[in-house]
Amino acid sequence: MSELDRWVIPAGMRIVSAGATDPDGASAHRAPSTDVAVYRPRARRVARIMGAHQAALLACFGRPTTIADALIAYCVEHGGDPRELLMQVHGFLDQLAGDGIIVRADSPEAALIAPSLDTGHRLDGFLVTRCVSFAIDVEIYEVRDDHGRRFALKIARQDSAGARDALDREAEVLTRLGGTMSPALVRRGHVVDRPYVAMSWHDGIAPDVAAQRIARDSVVGRARLAQLCRQVVAAYVELHRRGVVHGDVHPGNILVGENTPPILIDFCVARILDDVRWSTAPRTVISMYDEPENAAASRASAPPVEASASGDQYSLAALLFRILTGVSYLRFSMDEDELRRQIVEDAPRSFSEVGAIAWPTVEAVLRKALSKRPEDRFASMNHFADAFANASRAHVASRSSARATSAAEQFVRQVSTSLADMAHDGRASDAAARIRGAGAAFALYRLACATDDYRLLAAADIWATKALSSPDPLATEQPLPLAHTTFGAHLVDVHVQSAFGDRDDVHRSIDWLCRNVSPQGPSIDVTFGQAGMLLGLSQALDLPDICADRREPLVRLGQEISRAIETHLFALPRIDECAQLPNLGIAHGWAGFLYSMMRWSESVGQSANDFVQRRLRELEACAELTPRGARWPWRNQLDDTNSSFMPGWCNGSAGFVHLWLLAARTVDASFDALARRAAWDTWESHTPAWDLCCGNAGRAYAMLAIHRHTGEREWLERALRLAARAIRDTSNAPLDAMYRPTHDLMRGAAGVAVLAAELANIDDARMPLFERERWPALVMRAARA
């Protein structure tokens, strides 16, 4: 460090209380209360813990200064001789410079780490739409080409041999993997003297984030977490089979999508074992996912060890521990030296120690994979995968030995068994099948998806077949949609057969819809009319991998129905003056008309037109505001002289939550405020009803929708409370009562059971036959055979 150089703390450096950086909330390395942690976001370094006097010396570099001037400033403030102080802190200052905590004032490292490309910037044929992430060395952007296709573009922040090598390495790995468990390479090049790699775009979130949305305390939730873990391990099995070692396993380098296998990303330090040029690779700084052999080398100031398949296994086991429990396998310190020691020496915690439900079979597998010596781990990632798969399918004890399952799980089992028995023993009579068979089939389909139970899907198939073969009780020249009709039966059959993986039967029902549904009808509402048909066609169009010869006629039919609805509504007066259609709600009124048209536009990739946007503003103006909420009057379609309010889905605020969330997502983000207001009214109002249509179950789905939109846990807690009320009240009612039969989806126990089952994975919890399906990846063909 030259005496003439001026040094400075780089822009963005953070100095906080040492406890504030503890990732699990309780560090094993207890620092004195006066200690601070110093770290720079996006600089790829863990925090450095230092005492109050060291922090005071560091503060002298808040502005560019020489070492001598900084020492003098410290001594003026705290006393002492600058020359003696230099002898004491010389090594400390070298560490600060080596860790990038102080840098030369005239170097690029002193500037704030920020994206270098703005939205709208054009780069080598790509249009930048947003910055996804950025760090001290690389930036990642979402870009589009001239055809509107989305790609990920990774570009170095500056040209250097290291940057070129890293991105060339990534391109070689992507080429080898061919877009299987990774993005596909699209292009590599240089622009403005910066190397870049463009690759296919994949939507998704980190697996530990996905795990936070799954209820860890339920048997079904733990089964889903285990399934997520098995999918992640399978991706690494395939990676190693192709001769690639990742070398940087952590949750940020894995993307979990809705209906696709996990995608591995970021291969800048990967090794291609059978390629001489890429068989060695640099290592990143030590993190809480590193293997002990590399941490030991770093601790001894030795060169880092080569990334290995065994090291990937250790890191992956650390990640699985976090997915399954929500916390790290060690109670990590944020001090880098202590973190290295912990990785090398400390044994993994048990599930019970971290407050999770014990799972002995899985814990034994993870302990072996987390062995400190590589030779004590599994022989390969494939062996690890087999052991974990076998262990994770073993029995999982509940948190309380006094009860094997929760009240919700008992309720789900009771209703599921009743519905399945009715299908198999003939109690699904012709009359019941005509009236409610499609709803029962859909309920069993969703229950099968939530519980991975093939038997329930088989029962759904029986109900759907009965509904399809029964005369339409409301048969007219035009089959009416989702309630009690042939249209609804065929739509539900599309869902059921898609879950089976039976593409021929899916196409058969789609063909029926395209041949027999007319765009005209006597009603336009969601429950009995064209808006319901449009919603149903949207769901059919959202099917994964639907072939083009089925998609085109579906799109034509949907466009005709959408135009017919718009034509019907176009000549009507403003909504607040419209006596012809006074109802404002989702099931029978304006909210439902507009919701279905926006859902259709979303499915075909179009924007809502000016008519929809104008009518949304008119409907907004009909709101009655409360201190925190907003509500819309329930007007009877036949007698609008009296208005009332309700919190339920069909004619109340819960339905409006879905409307305004969809409008915020597809039309104008400002509608988010209305969604929140409608959610507050949904929560703060009360109803004795418990079903999906009018009651607490439908309100719970609205709370889940606003939670997914905002990420605010308070809405999830409210959803769970409403769901608990619905389950309790439904459980206390006779399941086969005439007014609330078990197999009625919207008004009976079946819909509440679907909600109860989906609480184990809230991303799957969507208002049945209304919200956009997540299309859970059930592959039942083999089981069916």
PDB file of C-alpha atoms in Angstrom, residues 115 201 298 324 330 409 657 683 738:
ATOM      1  CA  PRO A 115     -26.689  -1.771 -13.595  1.00  0.00           C
ATOM      2  CA  TRP A 201     -35.360 -17.399 -20.809  1.00  0.00           C
ATOM      3  CA  SER A 298      -8.995 -21.398   2.493  1.00  0.00           C
ATOM      4  CA  LEU A 324     -36.912 -29.095   4.198  1.00  0.00           C
ATOM      5  CA  LEU A 330     -25.276 -25.085  10.774  1.00  0.00           C
ATOM      6  CA  GLU A 409     -56.120 -33.470   6.629  1.00  0.00           C
ATOM      7  CA  VAL A 657     -60.284  -9.049  -5.293  1.00  0.00           C
ATOM      8  CA  TRP A 683     -61.550  -9.804   5.532  1.00  0.00           C
ATOM      9  CA  MET A 738     -79.821 -32.128   0.634  1.00  0.00           C
TER      10      MET A 738
END
